[in-house]
Coordinates of C-alpha atoms and ligand atoms in Angstrom, one line a residue:
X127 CA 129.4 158.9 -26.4
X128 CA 128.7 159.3 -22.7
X129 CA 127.5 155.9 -21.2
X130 CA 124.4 155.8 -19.4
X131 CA 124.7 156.1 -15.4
X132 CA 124.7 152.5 -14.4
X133 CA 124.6 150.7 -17.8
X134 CA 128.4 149.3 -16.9
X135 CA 126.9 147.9 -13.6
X136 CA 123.7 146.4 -15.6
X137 CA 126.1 144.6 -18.2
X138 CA 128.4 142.7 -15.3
X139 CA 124.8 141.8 -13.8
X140 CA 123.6 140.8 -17.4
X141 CA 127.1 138.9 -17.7
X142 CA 126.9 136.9 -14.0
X143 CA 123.5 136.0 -15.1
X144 CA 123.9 134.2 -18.0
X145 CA 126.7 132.3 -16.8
X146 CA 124.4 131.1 -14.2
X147 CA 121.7 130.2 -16.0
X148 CA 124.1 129.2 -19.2
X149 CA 124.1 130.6 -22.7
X150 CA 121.3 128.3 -23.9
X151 CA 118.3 131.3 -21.4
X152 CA 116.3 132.4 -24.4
X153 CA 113.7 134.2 -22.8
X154 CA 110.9 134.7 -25.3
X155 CA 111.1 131.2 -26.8
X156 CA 111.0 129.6 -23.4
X157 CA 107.9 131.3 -22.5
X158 CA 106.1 129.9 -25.9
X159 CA 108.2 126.3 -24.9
X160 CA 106.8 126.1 -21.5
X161 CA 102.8 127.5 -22.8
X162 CA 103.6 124.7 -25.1
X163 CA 103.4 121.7 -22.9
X164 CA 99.7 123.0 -22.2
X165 CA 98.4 122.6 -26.3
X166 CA 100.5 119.8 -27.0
X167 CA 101.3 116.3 -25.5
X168 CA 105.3 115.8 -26.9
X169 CA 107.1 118.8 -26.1
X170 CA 110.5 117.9 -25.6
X171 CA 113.0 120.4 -24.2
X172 CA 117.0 121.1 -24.0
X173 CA 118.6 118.3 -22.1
X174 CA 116.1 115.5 -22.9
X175 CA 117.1 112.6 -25.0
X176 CA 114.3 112.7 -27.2
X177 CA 115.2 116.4 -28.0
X178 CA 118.8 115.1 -28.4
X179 CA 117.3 112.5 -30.9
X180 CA 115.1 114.8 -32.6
X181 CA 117.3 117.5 -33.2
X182 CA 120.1 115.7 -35.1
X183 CA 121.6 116.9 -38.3
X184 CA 123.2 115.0 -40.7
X185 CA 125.6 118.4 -41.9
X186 CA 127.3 118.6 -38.2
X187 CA 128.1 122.6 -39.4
X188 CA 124.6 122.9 -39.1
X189 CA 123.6 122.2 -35.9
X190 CA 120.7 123.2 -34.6
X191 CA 119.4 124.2 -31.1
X192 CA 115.5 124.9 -31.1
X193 CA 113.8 126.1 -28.1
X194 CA 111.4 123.4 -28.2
X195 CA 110.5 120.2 -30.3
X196 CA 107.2 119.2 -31.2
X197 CA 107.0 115.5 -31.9
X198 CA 103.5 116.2 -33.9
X199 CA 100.9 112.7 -34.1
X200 CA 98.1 115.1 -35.8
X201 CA 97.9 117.9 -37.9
X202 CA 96.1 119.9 -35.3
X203 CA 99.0 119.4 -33.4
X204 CA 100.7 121.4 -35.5
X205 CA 98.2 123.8 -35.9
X206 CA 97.8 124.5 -32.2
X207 CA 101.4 124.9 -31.9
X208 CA 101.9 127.4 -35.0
X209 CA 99.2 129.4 -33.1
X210 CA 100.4 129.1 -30.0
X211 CA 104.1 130.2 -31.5
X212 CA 102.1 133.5 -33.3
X213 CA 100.6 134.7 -30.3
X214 CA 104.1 134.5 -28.1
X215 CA 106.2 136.0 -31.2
X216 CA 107.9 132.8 -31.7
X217 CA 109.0 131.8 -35.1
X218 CA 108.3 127.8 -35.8
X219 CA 110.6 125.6 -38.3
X220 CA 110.1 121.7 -39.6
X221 CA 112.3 119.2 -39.9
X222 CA 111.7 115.2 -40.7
X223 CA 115.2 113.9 -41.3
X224 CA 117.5 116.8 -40.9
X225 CA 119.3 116.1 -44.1
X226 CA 118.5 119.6 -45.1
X227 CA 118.9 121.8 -42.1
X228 CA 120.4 124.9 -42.9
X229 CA 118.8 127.5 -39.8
X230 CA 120.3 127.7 -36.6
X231 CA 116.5 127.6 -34.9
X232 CA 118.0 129.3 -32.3
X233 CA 114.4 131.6 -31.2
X234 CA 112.0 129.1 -32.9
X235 CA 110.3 125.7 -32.2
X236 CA 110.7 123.0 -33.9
X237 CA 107.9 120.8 -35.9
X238 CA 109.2 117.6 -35.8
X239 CA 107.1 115.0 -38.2
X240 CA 108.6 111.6 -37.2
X241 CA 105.2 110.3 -35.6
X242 CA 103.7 111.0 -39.5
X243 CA 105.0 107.7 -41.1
X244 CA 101.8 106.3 -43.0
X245 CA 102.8 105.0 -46.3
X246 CA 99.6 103.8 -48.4
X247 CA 99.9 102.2 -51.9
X248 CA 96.8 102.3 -54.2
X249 CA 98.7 100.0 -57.0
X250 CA 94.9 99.6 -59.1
X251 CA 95.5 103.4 -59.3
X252 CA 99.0 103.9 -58.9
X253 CA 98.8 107.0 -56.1
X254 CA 100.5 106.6 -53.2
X255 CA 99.5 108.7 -49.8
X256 CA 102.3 109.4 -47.9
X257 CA 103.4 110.8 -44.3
X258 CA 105.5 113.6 -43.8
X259 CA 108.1 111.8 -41.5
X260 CA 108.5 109.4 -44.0
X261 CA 111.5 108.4 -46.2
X262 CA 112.0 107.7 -50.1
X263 CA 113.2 103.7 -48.8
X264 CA 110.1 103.1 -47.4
X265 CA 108.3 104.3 -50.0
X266 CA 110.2 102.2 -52.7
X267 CA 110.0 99.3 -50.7
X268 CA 106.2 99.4 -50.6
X269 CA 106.1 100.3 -54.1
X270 CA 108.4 97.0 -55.5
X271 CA 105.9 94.4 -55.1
X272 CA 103.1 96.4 -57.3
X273 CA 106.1 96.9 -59.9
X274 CA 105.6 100.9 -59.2
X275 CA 108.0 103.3 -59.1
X276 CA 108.2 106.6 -56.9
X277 CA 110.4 109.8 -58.1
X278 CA 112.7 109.5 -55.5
X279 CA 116.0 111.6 -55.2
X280 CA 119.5 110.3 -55.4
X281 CA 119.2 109.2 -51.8
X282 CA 116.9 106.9 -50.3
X283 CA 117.6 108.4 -46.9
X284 CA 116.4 111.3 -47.8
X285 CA 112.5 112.8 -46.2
X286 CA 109.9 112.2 -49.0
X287 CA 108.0 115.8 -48.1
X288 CA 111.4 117.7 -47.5
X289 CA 112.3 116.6 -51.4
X290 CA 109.4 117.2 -52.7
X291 CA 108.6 120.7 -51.0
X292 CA 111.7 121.2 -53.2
X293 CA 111.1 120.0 -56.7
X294 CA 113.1 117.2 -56.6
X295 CA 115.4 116.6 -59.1
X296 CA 116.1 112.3 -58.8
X297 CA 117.9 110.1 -61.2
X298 CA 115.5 109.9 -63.3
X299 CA 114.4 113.2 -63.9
X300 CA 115.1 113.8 -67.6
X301 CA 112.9 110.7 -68.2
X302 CA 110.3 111.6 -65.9
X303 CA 110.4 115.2 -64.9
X304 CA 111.0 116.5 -61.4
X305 CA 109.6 114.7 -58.4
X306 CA 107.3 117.2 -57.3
X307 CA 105.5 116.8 -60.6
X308 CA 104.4 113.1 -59.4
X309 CA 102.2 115.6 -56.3
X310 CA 98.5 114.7 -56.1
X311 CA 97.5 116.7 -53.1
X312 CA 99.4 118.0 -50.0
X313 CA 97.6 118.2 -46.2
X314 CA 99.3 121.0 -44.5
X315 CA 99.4 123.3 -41.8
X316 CA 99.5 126.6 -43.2
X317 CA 101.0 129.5 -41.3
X318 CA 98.0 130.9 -40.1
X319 CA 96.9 127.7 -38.4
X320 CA 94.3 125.9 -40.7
X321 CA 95.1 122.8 -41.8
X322 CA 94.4 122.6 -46.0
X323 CA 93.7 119.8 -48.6
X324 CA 96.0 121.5 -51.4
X325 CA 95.6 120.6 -54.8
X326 CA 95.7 121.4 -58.4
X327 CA 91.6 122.3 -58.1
X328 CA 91.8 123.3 -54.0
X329 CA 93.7 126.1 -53.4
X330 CA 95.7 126.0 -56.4
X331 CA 97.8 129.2 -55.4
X332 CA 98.7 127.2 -52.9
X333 CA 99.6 124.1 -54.7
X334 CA 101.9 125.9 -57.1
X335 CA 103.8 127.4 -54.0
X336 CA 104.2 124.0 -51.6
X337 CA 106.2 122.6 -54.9
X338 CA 109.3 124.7 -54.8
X339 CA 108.8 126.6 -51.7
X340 CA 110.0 124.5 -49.5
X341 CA 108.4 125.1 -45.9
X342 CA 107.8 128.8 -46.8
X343 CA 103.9 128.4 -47.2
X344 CA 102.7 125.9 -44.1
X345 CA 103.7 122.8 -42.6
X346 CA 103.1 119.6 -44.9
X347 CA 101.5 116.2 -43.1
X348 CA 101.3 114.2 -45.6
X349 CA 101.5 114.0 -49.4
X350 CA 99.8 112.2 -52.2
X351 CA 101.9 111.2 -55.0
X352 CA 101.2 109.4 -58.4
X353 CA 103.5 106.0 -58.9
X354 CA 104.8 104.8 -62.0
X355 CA 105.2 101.8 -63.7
X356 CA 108.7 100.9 -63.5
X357 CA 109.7 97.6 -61.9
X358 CA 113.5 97.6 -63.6
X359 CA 115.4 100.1 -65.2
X360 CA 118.9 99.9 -66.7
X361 CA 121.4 101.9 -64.2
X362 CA 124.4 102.5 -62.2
X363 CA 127.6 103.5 -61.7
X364 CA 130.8 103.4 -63.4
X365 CA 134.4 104.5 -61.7
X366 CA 137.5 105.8 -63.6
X367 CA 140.9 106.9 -61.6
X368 CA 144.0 107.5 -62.9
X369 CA 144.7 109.6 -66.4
X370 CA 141.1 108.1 -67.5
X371 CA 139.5 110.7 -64.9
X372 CA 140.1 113.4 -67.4
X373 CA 139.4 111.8 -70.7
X374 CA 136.5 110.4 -69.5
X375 CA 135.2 113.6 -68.3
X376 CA 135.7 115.5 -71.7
X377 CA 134.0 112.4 -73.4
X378 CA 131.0 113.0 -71.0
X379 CA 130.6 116.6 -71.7
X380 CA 130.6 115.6 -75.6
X381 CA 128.0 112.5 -74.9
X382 CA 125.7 113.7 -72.7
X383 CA 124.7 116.4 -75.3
X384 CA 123.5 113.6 -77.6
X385 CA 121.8 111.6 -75.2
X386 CA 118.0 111.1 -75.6
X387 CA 115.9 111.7 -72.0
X388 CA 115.0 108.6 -71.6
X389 CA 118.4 108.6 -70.1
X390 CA 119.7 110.5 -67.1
X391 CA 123.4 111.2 -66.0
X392 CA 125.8 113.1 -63.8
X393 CA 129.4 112.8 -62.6
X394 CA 131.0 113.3 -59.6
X395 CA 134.8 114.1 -59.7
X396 CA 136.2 112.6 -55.8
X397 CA 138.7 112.8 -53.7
X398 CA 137.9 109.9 -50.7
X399 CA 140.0 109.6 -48.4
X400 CA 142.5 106.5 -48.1
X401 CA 140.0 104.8 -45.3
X402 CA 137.3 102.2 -44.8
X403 CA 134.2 102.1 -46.2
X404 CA 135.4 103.2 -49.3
X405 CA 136.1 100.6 -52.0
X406 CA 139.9 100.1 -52.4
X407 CA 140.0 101.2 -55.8
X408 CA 139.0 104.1 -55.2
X409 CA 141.0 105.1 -52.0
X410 CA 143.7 107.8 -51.4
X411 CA 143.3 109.2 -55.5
X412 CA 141.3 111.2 -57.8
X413 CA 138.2 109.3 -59.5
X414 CA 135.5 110.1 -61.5
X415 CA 132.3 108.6 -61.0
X416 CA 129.9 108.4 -63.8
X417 CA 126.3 107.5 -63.4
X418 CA 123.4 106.7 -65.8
X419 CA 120.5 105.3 -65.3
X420 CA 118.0 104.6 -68.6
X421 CA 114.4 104.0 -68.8
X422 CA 114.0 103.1 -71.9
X423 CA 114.6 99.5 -73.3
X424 CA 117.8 98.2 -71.7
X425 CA 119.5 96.9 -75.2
X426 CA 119.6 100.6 -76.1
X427 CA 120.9 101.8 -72.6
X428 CA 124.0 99.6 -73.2
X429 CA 124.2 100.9 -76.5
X430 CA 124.0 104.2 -75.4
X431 CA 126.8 103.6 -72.1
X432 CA 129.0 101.7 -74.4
X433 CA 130.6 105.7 -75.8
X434 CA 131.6 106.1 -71.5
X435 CA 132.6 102.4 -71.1
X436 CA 134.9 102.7 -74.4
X437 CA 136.6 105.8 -73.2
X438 CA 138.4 104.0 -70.3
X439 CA 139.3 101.2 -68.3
X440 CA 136.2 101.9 -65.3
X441 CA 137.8 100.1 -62.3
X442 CA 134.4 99.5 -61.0
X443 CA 131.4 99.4 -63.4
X444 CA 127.5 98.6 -61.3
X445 CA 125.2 99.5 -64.6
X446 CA 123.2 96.9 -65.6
X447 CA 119.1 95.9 -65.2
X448 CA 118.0 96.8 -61.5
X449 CA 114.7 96.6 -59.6
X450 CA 114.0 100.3 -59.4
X451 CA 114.0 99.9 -55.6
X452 CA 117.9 99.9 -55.7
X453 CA 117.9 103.5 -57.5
X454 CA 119.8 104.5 -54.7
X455 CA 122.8 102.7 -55.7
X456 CA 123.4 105.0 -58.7
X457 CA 124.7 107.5 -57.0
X458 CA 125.4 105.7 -53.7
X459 CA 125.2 109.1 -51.5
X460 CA 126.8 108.8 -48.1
X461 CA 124.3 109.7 -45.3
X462 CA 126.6 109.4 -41.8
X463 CA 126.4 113.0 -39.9
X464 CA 129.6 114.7 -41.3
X465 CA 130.9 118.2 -41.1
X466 CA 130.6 119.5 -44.4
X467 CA 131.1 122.6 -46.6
X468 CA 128.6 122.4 -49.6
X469 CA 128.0 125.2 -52.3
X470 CA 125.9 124.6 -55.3
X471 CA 125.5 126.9 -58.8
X472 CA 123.5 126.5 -62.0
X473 CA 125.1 126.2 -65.3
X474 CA 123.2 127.5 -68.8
X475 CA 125.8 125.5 -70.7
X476 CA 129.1 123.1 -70.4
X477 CA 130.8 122.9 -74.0
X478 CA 134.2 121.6 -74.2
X479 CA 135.2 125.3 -73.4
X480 CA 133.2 124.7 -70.7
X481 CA 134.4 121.3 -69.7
X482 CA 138.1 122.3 -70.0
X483 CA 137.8 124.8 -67.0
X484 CA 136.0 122.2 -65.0
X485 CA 139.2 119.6 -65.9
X486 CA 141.4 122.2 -65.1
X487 CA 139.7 123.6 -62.1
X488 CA 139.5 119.6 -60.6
X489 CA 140.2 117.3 -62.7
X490 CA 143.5 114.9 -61.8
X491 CA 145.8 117.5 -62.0
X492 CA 144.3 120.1 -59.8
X493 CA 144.6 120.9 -56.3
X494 CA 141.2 120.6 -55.3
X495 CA 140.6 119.9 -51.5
X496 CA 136.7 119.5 -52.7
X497 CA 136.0 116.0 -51.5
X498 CA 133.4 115.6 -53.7
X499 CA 132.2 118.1 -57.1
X500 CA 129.4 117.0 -59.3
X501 CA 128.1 118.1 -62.3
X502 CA 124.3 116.8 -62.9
X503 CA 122.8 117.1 -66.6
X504 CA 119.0 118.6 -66.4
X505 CA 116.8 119.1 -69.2
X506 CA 114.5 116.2 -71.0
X507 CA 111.2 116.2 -68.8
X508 CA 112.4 118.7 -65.9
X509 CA 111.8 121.8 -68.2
X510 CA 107.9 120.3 -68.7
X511 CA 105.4 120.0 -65.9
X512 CA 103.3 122.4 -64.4
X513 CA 104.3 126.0 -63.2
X514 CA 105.0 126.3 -59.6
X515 CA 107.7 128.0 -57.2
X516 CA 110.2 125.6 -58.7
X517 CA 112.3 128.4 -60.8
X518 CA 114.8 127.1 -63.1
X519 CA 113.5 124.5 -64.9
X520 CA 115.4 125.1 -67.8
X521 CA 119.0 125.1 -66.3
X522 CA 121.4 122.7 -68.2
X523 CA 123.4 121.4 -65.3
X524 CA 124.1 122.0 -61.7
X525 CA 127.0 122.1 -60.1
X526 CA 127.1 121.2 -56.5
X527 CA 130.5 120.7 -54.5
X528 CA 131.2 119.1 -50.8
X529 CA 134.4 119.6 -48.6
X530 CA 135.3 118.2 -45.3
X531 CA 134.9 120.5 -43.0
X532 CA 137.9 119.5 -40.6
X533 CA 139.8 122.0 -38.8
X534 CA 143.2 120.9 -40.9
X535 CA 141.4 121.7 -44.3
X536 CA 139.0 123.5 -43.9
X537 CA 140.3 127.3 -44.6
X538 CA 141.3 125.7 -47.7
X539 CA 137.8 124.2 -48.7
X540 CA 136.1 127.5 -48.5
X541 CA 138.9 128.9 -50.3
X542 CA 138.9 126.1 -52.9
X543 CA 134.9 126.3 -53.4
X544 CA 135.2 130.1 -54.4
X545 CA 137.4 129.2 -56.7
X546 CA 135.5 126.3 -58.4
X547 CA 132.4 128.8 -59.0
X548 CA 134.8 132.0 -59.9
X549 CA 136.4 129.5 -62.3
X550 CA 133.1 128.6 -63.9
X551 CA 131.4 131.3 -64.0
X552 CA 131.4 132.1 -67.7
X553 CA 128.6 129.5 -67.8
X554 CA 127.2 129.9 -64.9
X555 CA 123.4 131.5 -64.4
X556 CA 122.0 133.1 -61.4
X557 CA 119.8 130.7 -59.6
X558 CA 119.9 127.3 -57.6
X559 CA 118.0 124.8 -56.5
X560 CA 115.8 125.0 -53.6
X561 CA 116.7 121.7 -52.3
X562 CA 120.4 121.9 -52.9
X563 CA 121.1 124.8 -50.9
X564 CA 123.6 126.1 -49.1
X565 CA 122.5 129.4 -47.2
X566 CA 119.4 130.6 -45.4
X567 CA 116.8 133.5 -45.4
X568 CA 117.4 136.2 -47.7
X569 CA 120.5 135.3 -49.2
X570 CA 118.4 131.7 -50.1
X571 CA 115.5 133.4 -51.4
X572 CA 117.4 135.5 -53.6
X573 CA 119.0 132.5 -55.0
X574 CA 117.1 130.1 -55.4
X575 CA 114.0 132.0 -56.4
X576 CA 113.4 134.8 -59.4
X577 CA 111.9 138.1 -58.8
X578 CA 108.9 137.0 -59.7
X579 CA 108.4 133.6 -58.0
X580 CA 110.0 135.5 -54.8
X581 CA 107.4 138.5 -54.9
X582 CA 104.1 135.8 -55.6
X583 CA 105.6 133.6 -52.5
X584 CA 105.7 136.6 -50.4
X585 CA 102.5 137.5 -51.4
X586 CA 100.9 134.0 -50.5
X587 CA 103.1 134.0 -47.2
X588 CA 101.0 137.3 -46.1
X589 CA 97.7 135.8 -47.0
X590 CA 98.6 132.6 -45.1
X591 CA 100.8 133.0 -42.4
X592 CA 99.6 136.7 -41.4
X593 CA 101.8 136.9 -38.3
X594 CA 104.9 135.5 -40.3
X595 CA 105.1 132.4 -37.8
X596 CA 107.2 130.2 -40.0
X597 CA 111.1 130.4 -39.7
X598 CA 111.3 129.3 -43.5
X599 CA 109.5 132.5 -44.7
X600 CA 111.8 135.1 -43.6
X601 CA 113.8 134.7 -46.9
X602 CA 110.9 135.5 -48.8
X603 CA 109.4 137.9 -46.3
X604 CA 112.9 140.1 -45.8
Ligands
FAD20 C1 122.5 112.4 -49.4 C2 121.6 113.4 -50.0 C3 121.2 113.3 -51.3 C4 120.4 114.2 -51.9 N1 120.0 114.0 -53.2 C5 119.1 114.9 -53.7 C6 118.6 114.7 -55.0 O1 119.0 113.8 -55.7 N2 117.7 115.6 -55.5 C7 117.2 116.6 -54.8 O2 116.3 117.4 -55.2 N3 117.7 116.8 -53.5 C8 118.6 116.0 -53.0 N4 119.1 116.2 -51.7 C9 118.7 117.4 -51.0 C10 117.4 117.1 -50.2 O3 116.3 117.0 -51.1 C11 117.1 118.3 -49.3 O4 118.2 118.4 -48.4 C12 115.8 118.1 -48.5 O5 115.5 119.4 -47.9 C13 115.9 117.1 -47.4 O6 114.7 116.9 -46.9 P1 114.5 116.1 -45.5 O7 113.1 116.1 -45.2 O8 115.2 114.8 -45.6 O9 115.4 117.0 -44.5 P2 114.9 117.9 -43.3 O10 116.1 118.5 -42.7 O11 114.0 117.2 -42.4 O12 114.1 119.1 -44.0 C14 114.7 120.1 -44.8 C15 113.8 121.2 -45.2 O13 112.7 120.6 -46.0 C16 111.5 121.3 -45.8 N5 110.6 120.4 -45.1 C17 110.8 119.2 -44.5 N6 109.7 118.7 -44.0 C18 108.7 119.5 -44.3 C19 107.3 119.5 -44.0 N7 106.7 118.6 -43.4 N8 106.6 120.6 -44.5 C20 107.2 121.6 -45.2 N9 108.5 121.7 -45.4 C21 109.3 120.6 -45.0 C22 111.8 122.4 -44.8 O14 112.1 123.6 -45.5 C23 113.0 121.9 -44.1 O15 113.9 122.9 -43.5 C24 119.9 115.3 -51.1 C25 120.3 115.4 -49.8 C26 121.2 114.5 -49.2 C27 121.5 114.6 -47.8

């Protein structure tokens, strides 16, 4: 192919002009960033602390680097910026923690919702409104007093709307369903710019997409949630190392299978590092950590724990009665920024076929460089509740694995998580979760999401967000 007269001459010009102006010159998005600062009072741009603060992730593989963040204080806020974004082109994401970033927002603005952080209890009616920028802890906390509980994830830490936008699947789930069951009413932003009650009765189309959808259908600003009445349940964690990792493991498989939903379980197989703040049981070797957590009468939850506590010598052992405020300390999730390498699958069944692989795919004698694999039971309540974009309610397990993402090993963690999922396929379904995710886009969509759900969120997407302004549509849009 002949080059064009003068295209070599434009490229060096192209090329001395972006090392001038630096890699970071994104022209169309810096026209909507600077228009912006017109519509909306917090714009905060490249370079500014604030933007620094605002764009932090807590997975340091996925950074991200938005044109512009809006630190929103209204919901029309947000709706003059998605219009804004439409008219220049510009795509817009959200973000309220960054737990759960997974775009590189490279062309888009960002919706921060920080400033939303109302938390209102109605204990006489146990509902609880709450703001978008707000997290499960402080949403526990202002429940304990009233003896109410909220359907919280494993971690605390975690953004209330970001889990719930997801289902939601918490440590208490086969009890009491998924978390985005316990949803009222969202107020959101939707793409086209109007800012919505949703409920079951006010735009129910909506309703049924904002609960598994994630941000796909408009920008949530706050959420009401029904509490429940749980001032104690009986949970926690127990540890194993040594040659009880394995027999403990197969004893799981078997027991979990007979447990009735008032209780609700998962192990994590880990590898920790020999380092501070790890306990120093636990340091430098393979353990297994086992947690429970029953809501049900506690005399029957020890009964019921008594099968994993007779099946070897735990080396740390946390279940007892707790205020439910503490749920967090079941499964006692790191949250420090970390570079990490995170896959996640569905399983239909375990068996002790099933649970065989897993032992021999990382149990103690494996060479597993996964710092962390976990296996979480689902069923009980989490198949009820009402339809919504949510799509595999009636998955037995999931599987979801974390590596360290350090230059040393990381070639090998990659390597290591394909052969985790290749090794457990047999049982494996297609499908994930939305909130346990570990792509983007299409190749999210496609995942987490069936046909069917995929083509009636795509169809809502058109009706609400006409000019495709929101970055977390493009999986179901593509
Ligand atoms: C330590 C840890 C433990 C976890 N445990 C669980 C668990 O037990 N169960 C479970 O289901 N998940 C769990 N997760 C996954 C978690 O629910 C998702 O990562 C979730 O997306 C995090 O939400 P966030 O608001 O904190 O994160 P953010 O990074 O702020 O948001 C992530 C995504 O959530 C959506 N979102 C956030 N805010 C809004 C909004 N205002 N409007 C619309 N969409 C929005 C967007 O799609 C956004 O990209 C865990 C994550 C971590 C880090």
């Amino acid at each position: 192919m002949r080059a064009e007269p003068g295209s070599g001459r434009r490229r060096t010009t192209m090329t001395i002009l972006s090392s001038l102006i630096g890699s970071d010159y994104r022209p169309a998005g810096s026209a909507a960033a600077r228009a912006l600062q017109d519509v909306v009072t917090d714009v905060h741009l490249p370079g500014s602390d604030r933007y620094a603060a605002l764009t932090r992730t807590s997975n340091l593989t996925h950074a991200i680097s938005p044109v512009a963040v809006v630190e929103a204080r209204s919901p029309m806020d947000v709706s003059r910026t998605l219009r804004l974004a439409a008219a220049f082109g510009t795509p817009v994401a959200v973000q309220g923690t960054g737990h759960g970033a997974t775009e590189e927002m490279r062309d888009a603005i960002l919706v921060h919702t920080a400033a939303f952080d109302e938390v209102t209890i109605h204990p006489q009616e146990r509902w609880a409104r709450v703001g978008a920028g707000v997290r499960w802890e402080r949403v526990l906390d202002a429940c304990a007093p009233h003896g109410l509980a909220a359907l919280c994830g494993s971690s605390p830490d975690v953004g209330v709307v970001g889990l719930l936008t997801g289902g939601g699947l918490g440590p208490v789930a086969r009890s009491h369903g998924l978390s985005s069951d316990t949803v009222r009413a969202f107020e959101v932003v939707t793409g086209d710019g109007v800012v919505r009650r949703v409920s079951a009765t006010e735009h129910p189309d909506l309703f049924w997409g904002l609960r598994g959808g994630k941000g796909s259908l408009g920008i949530v600003t706050a959420v009401e949630i029904d509490l429940v009445d749980l001032p104690e349940i009986y949970a926690g964690g127990l540890w194993f190392v040594g040659d009880d990792v394995d027999r403990v493991l197969r004893t799981w498989a078997v027991w979990c299978e007979l447990l009735p939903e008032e209780g609700t379980t998962s192990v994590a197989v880990m590898r920790l590092p020999d380092m501070d703040p790890f306990p120093e049981p636990l340091r430098g070797r393979v353990s297994l950590h086992v947690r429970f957590a029953w809501t049900g009468d506690p005399g029957v939850g020890a009964e019921m724990i008594q099968a994993i506590r007779s099946a070897g010598d735990a080396v740390l052992d946390s279940v007892d009665v707790m205020p439910y405020h503490a749920l967090g300390d079941v499964h006692a999730d790191p949250v420090d920024p970390m570079p990490l390498h995170e896959t996640t699958m569905l399983l239909d069944d375990l068996g002790p076929d099933g649970v065989e692989r897993l032992v021999e795919l990382v149990g103690t004698r494996a060479r597993s460089a996964q710092a962390m694999v976990e296996v979480r039971q689902l069923g009980g309540r989490v198949r009820e509740g009402d339809a919504c974009a949510f799509a595999h309610r009636d998955a037995a397990f999931s599987v979801f694995t974390i590596g360290l993402m350090i230059p040393e090993v990381a070639q090998a963690v990659t390597r290591d998580a394909v052969r985790i999922a290749a090794g457990l396929e047999p049982w494996a379904r297609s499908g994930s979760l939305p909130n346990f995710t570990d792509t983007a886009g299409r190749a999210w969509a496609d995942r987490v999401f069936t046909p069917l759900v995929a083509r009636r969120l795509r169809a809502l997407s058109l009706a609400y967000d006409p000019a495709g302004v929101l970055l977390a549509a493009r999986g179901v849009r593509s």
